[in-house]
Amino acid sequence: MSDMKRRTASSDTDHSAKSNSKVLSSYYDSLLTLKEDLQLAQSMRSRSMVLMAGGIGAGLVISVIAVVHPAVALVWAAMPLVLACFAAKNYIRAGKVWRNIERRTEYYKRGIDRLTGAWQGRARTGEEFARKNHLYQTDLNVIGEGSLFELLCTVRSEFGAERLADYLLEPISLAESKSRQMAVGELRGNSSLRERMSSLVDFRSEDASFSTFRGWLSLPHLVCPGWLRPLLLLSSGCSLLLGIGLLSHIFLSGLTLAVLGGMVAFKITVAGRVDAWAEFEALQAIAGYAYEEPDAIFPELLDGAPIFETTQLGHPLLDGDSCVRNDIAFNPRSQFYLMTGSNMAGKSTILRTIGLDAVIAFAGGPIRASQAKLSSMAICSSLTLSDSLLDGRSKFLAEVTRLGETIKLARSGRAVLFLIDEILSGTSSRDRTRSVASIVKALADCGAVGAISTHDHSLCKTIYPSAGSGVLFHMESPVPDDPLLFDYLLKPGGGNQLQR
């Protein structure tokens, strides 16, 4: 059975690598084309600069000659100056083209980094959008360096970044997940649109924060004198024509907004457009991930009892070549997995794989799997909790608090997906056995599904037989003589350690 799973995992990895290589090849081809276009733009800019300097110089020389020799008409100096004006116009135009190509080039370079596994630490981490006491954002690496947010974030505006964080951190209805899934499916193949969006100026470079915009929306009514409005509209039109920033592509300049802030209808219109743009950018970010993962599938989203059934599920943050896949099935017949195994065997990675793919699925994206069925659930995790001197809490207290929040949420009637690593490892074996039995019963009675890992093999012997809806799994080396040769595959039963 294990040999078959290893062969299947290897086959799926090879197929995924071939599919990703097509996307990677197209990105390299686009970079080569952009490099040629960039050279043309730089050449045009250089020629324009030479003509501009030559025209200005010639105009000055002719002007001096006209002053010294009245026979030479001063009007002849205007001709090279007109040529210099045209050259200046071409210089500005070439500069815009050059900056546009540079932004598009950066888009493809970041795409290549993602496809080659070199993307960590090179983009936004989303830490400014972190929620206090969130139930999974830190445990599952949703926010922070090397996180899911960093992998997905290709947005150009602060609005889009905040909306993407909302997608990944806020619970939504099943209907909303389905709606997002349909939108991402339509946008998935439109890579040319994402390239054009990447050429927009980064909104953050203008030091314009979303909170400032919200503050403007809440300003009281202001009366703008009639004589001042034409001047403001003129300044706004100039900024729009010059293309000063992404802000000018969405609404008028900041000065106009401040003075016209009391116009309720205008505010509603602007707020609606910004909201639509934020939604569009977040969907495009997920669609970009979907495009770069051509073998990822959209899970079937179901109503009813909690269910999480996947075949060949893979971790979304790992490089495709090193991603080992496993089958997962949480349903009323197998509500939870009780997993045992030594350190480095892959238990924590399995838990994060389940959680991160659930986050992506609920946000409307595809996941690394060959088949998948999910119902709408709240995700609760306890993986990386630690002592906090600032809050005066030990790791054990933090874990107990998180488990209490999970049970409370399950008892409120919400469907819950729980992921617990090394459950109650900070207490004695006897106390742990009694406490875990109570926790498992409370979660199972509420219909919650999920997985629990432990090093305590005695816990498996006492808890598993009494948990009728639980399934026992282990992770260990397939070679008895080499206990550190892990294959990272889930195997049924307690393994060799439990048998001893």
PDB file of C-alpha atoms in Angstrom, residues 177-274:
ATOM      1  CA  SER A 177     -17.030  31.023  -1.627  1.00  0.00           C
ATOM      2  CA  LYS A 178     -18.799  29.596  -4.664  1.00  0.00           C
ATOM      3  CA  SER A 179     -19.176  33.056  -6.186  1.00  0.00           C
ATOM      4  CA  ARG A 180     -15.465  33.767  -5.745  1.00  0.00           C
ATOM      5  CA  GLN A 181     -14.592  30.373  -7.168  1.00  0.00           C
ATOM      6  CA  MET A 182     -16.551  31.122 -10.340  1.00  0.00           C
ATOM      7  CA  ALA A 183     -14.872  34.526 -10.711  1.00  0.00           C
ATOM      8  CA  VAL A 184     -11.379  33.068 -10.207  1.00  0.00           C
ATOM      9  CA  GLY A 185     -12.171  30.370 -12.765  1.00  0.00           C
ATOM     10  CA  GLU A 186     -13.070  33.012 -15.354  1.00  0.00           C
ATOM     11  CA  LEU A 187      -9.964  35.100 -14.642  1.00  0.00           C
ATOM     12  CA  ARG A 188      -7.528  32.175 -14.383  1.00  0.00           C
ATOM     13  CA  GLY A 189      -6.435  32.088 -18.019  1.00  0.00           C
ATOM     14  CA  ASN A 190      -6.355  35.856 -18.573  1.00  0.00           C
ATOM     15  CA  SER A 191      -2.659  36.376 -17.882  1.00  0.00           C
ATOM     16  CA  SER A 192      -2.433  39.324 -20.292  1.00  0.00           C
ATOM     17  CA  LEU A 193      -4.870  41.295 -18.113  1.00  0.00           C
ATOM     18  CA  ARG A 194      -2.755  40.614 -15.029  1.00  0.00           C
ATOM     19  CA  GLU A 195       0.312  41.798 -16.938  1.00  0.00           C
ATOM     20  CA  ARG A 196      -1.441  45.061 -17.841  1.00  0.00           C
ATOM     21  CA  MET A 197      -2.527  45.515 -14.219  1.00  0.00           C
ATOM     22  CA  SER A 198       1.078  45.058 -13.099  1.00  0.00           C
ATOM     23  CA  SER A 199       2.067  48.121 -15.131  1.00  0.00           C
ATOM     24  CA  LEU A 200      -0.039  50.382 -12.895  1.00  0.00           C
ATOM     25  CA  VAL A 201       1.874  52.496 -10.407  1.00  0.00           C
ATOM     26  CA  ASP A 202       2.099  50.928  -6.959  1.00  0.00           C
ATOM     27  CA  PHE A 203      -0.470  52.819  -4.864  1.00  0.00           C
ATOM     28  CA  ARG A 204       1.701  52.473  -1.757  1.00  0.00           C
ATOM     29  CA  SER A 205       4.442  54.561  -3.370  1.00  0.00           C
ATOM     30  CA  GLU A 206       2.151  57.592  -2.975  1.00  0.00           C
ATOM     31  CA  ASP A 207       1.973  57.113   0.796  1.00  0.00           C
ATOM     32  CA  ALA A 208      -1.798  56.811   0.501  1.00  0.00           C
ATOM     33  CA  SER A 209      -3.246  54.548   3.149  1.00  0.00           C
ATOM     34  CA  PHE A 210      -6.680  52.958   3.176  1.00  0.00           C
ATOM     35  CA  SER A 211      -7.319  54.324   6.668  1.00  0.00           C
ATOM     36  CA  THR A 212      -6.779  57.876   5.344  1.00  0.00           C
ATOM     37  CA  PHE A 213      -9.329  57.239   2.632  1.00  0.00           C
ATOM     38  CA  ARG A 214     -11.815  55.919   5.192  1.00  0.00           C
ATOM     39  CA  GLY A 215     -11.219  59.056   7.236  1.00  0.00           C
ATOM     40  CA  TRP A 216     -12.032  61.185   4.233  1.00  0.00           C
ATOM     41  CA  LEU A 217     -15.288  59.285   3.729  1.00  0.00           C
ATOM     42  CA  SER A 218     -16.348  60.170   7.262  1.00  0.00           C
ATOM     43  CA  LEU A 219     -15.627  63.902   6.909  1.00  0.00           C
ATOM     44  CA  PRO A 220     -18.575  66.235   7.609  1.00  0.00           C
ATOM     45  CA  HIS A 221     -20.168  68.230   4.800  1.00  0.00           C
ATOM     46  CA  LEU A 222     -17.874  70.914   3.364  1.00  0.00           C
ATOM     47  CA  VAL A 223     -19.027  73.772   1.156  1.00  0.00           C
ATOM     48  CA  CYS A 224     -16.806  74.526  -1.808  1.00  0.00           C
ATOM     49  CA  PRO A 225     -16.961  78.116  -3.190  1.00  0.00           C
ATOM     50  CA  GLY A 226     -18.127  78.180  -6.789  1.00  0.00           C
ATOM     51  CA  TRP A 227     -15.078  80.100  -8.004  1.00  0.00           C
ATOM     52  CA  LEU A 228     -12.706  77.472  -6.576  1.00  0.00           C
ATOM     53  CA  ARG A 229     -14.228  74.423  -8.267  1.00  0.00           C
ATOM     54  CA  PRO A 230     -12.965  75.162 -11.824  1.00  0.00           C
ATOM     55  CA  LEU A 231      -9.411  75.512 -10.486  1.00  0.00           C
ATOM     56  CA  LEU A 232      -9.668  72.224  -8.599  1.00  0.00           C
ATOM     57  CA  LEU A 233     -11.111  70.413 -11.584  1.00  0.00           C
ATOM     58  CA  LEU A 234      -8.333  71.837 -13.760  1.00  0.00           C
ATOM     59  CA  SER A 235      -5.656  70.541 -11.351  1.00  0.00           C
ATOM     60  CA  SER A 236      -7.376  67.164 -11.231  1.00  0.00           C
ATOM     61  CA  GLY A 237      -7.524  66.991 -15.000  1.00  0.00           C
ATOM     62  CA  CYS A 238      -3.809  67.757 -15.242  1.00  0.00           C
ATOM     63  CA  SER A 239      -2.928  64.969 -12.793  1.00  0.00           C
ATOM     64  CA  LEU A 240      -5.185  62.569 -14.680  1.00  0.00           C
ATOM     65  CA  LEU A 241      -3.569  63.409 -18.037  1.00  0.00           C
ATOM     66  CA  LEU A 242      -0.081  63.049 -16.598  1.00  0.00           C
ATOM     67  CA  GLY A 243      -1.031  59.720 -14.992  1.00  0.00           C
ATOM     68  CA  ILE A 244       0.274  60.650 -11.553  1.00  0.00           C
ATOM     69  CA  GLY A 245      -0.228  57.434  -9.629  1.00  0.00           C
ATOM     70  CA  LEU A 246      -2.826  54.728  -9.451  1.00  0.00           C
ATOM     71  CA  LEU A 247      -5.000  57.038  -7.361  1.00  0.00           C
ATOM     72  CA  SER A 248      -5.674  59.233 -10.404  1.00  0.00           C
ATOM     73  CA  HIS A 249      -6.965  56.180 -12.301  1.00  0.00           C
ATOM     74  CA  ILE A 250      -9.691  55.646  -9.684  1.00  0.00           C
ATOM     75  CA  PHE A 251     -10.781  59.131  -8.641  1.00  0.00           C
ATOM     76  CA  LEU A 252      -9.682  62.778  -8.816  1.00  0.00           C
ATOM     77  CA  SER A 253      -6.736  64.309  -7.018  1.00  0.00           C
ATOM     78  CA  GLY A 254      -6.487  64.424  -3.229  1.00  0.00           C
ATOM     79  CA  LEU A 255      -7.103  68.182  -3.105  1.00  0.00           C
ATOM     80  CA  THR A 256     -10.358  67.889  -5.027  1.00  0.00           C
ATOM     81  CA  LEU A 257     -11.460  65.003  -2.847  1.00  0.00           C
ATOM     82  CA  ALA A 258     -10.794  66.959   0.329  1.00  0.00           C
ATOM     83  CA  VAL A 259     -12.785  70.009  -0.787  1.00  0.00           C
ATOM     84  CA  LEU A 260     -15.617  68.086  -2.394  1.00  0.00           C
ATOM     85  CA  GLY A 261     -15.733  65.682   0.563  1.00  0.00           C
ATOM     86  CA  GLY A 262     -19.187  66.806   1.575  1.00  0.00           C
ATOM     87  CA  MET A 263     -20.791  65.633  -1.638  1.00  0.00           C
ATOM     88  CA  VAL A 264     -22.536  62.496  -0.431  1.00  0.00           C
ATOM     89  CA  ALA A 265     -23.356  61.105  -3.869  1.00  0.00           C
ATOM     90  CA  PHE A 266     -19.789  61.656  -4.989  1.00  0.00           C
ATOM     91  CA  LYS A 267     -18.479  59.832  -1.918  1.00  0.00           C
ATOM     92  CA  ILE A 268     -20.773  56.887  -2.524  1.00  0.00           C
ATOM     93  CA  THR A 269     -19.633  56.657  -6.138  1.00  0.00           C
ATOM     94  CA  VAL A 270     -15.950  56.775  -5.233  1.00  0.00           C
ATOM     95  CA  ALA A 271     -16.362  54.299  -2.364  1.00  0.00           C
ATOM     96  CA  GLY A 272     -18.177  51.903  -4.675  1.00  0.00           C
ATOM     97  CA  ARG A 273     -15.450  52.101  -7.291  1.00  0.00           C
ATOM     98  CA  VAL A 274     -12.706  51.563  -4.763  1.00  0.00           C
TER      99      VAL A 274
END
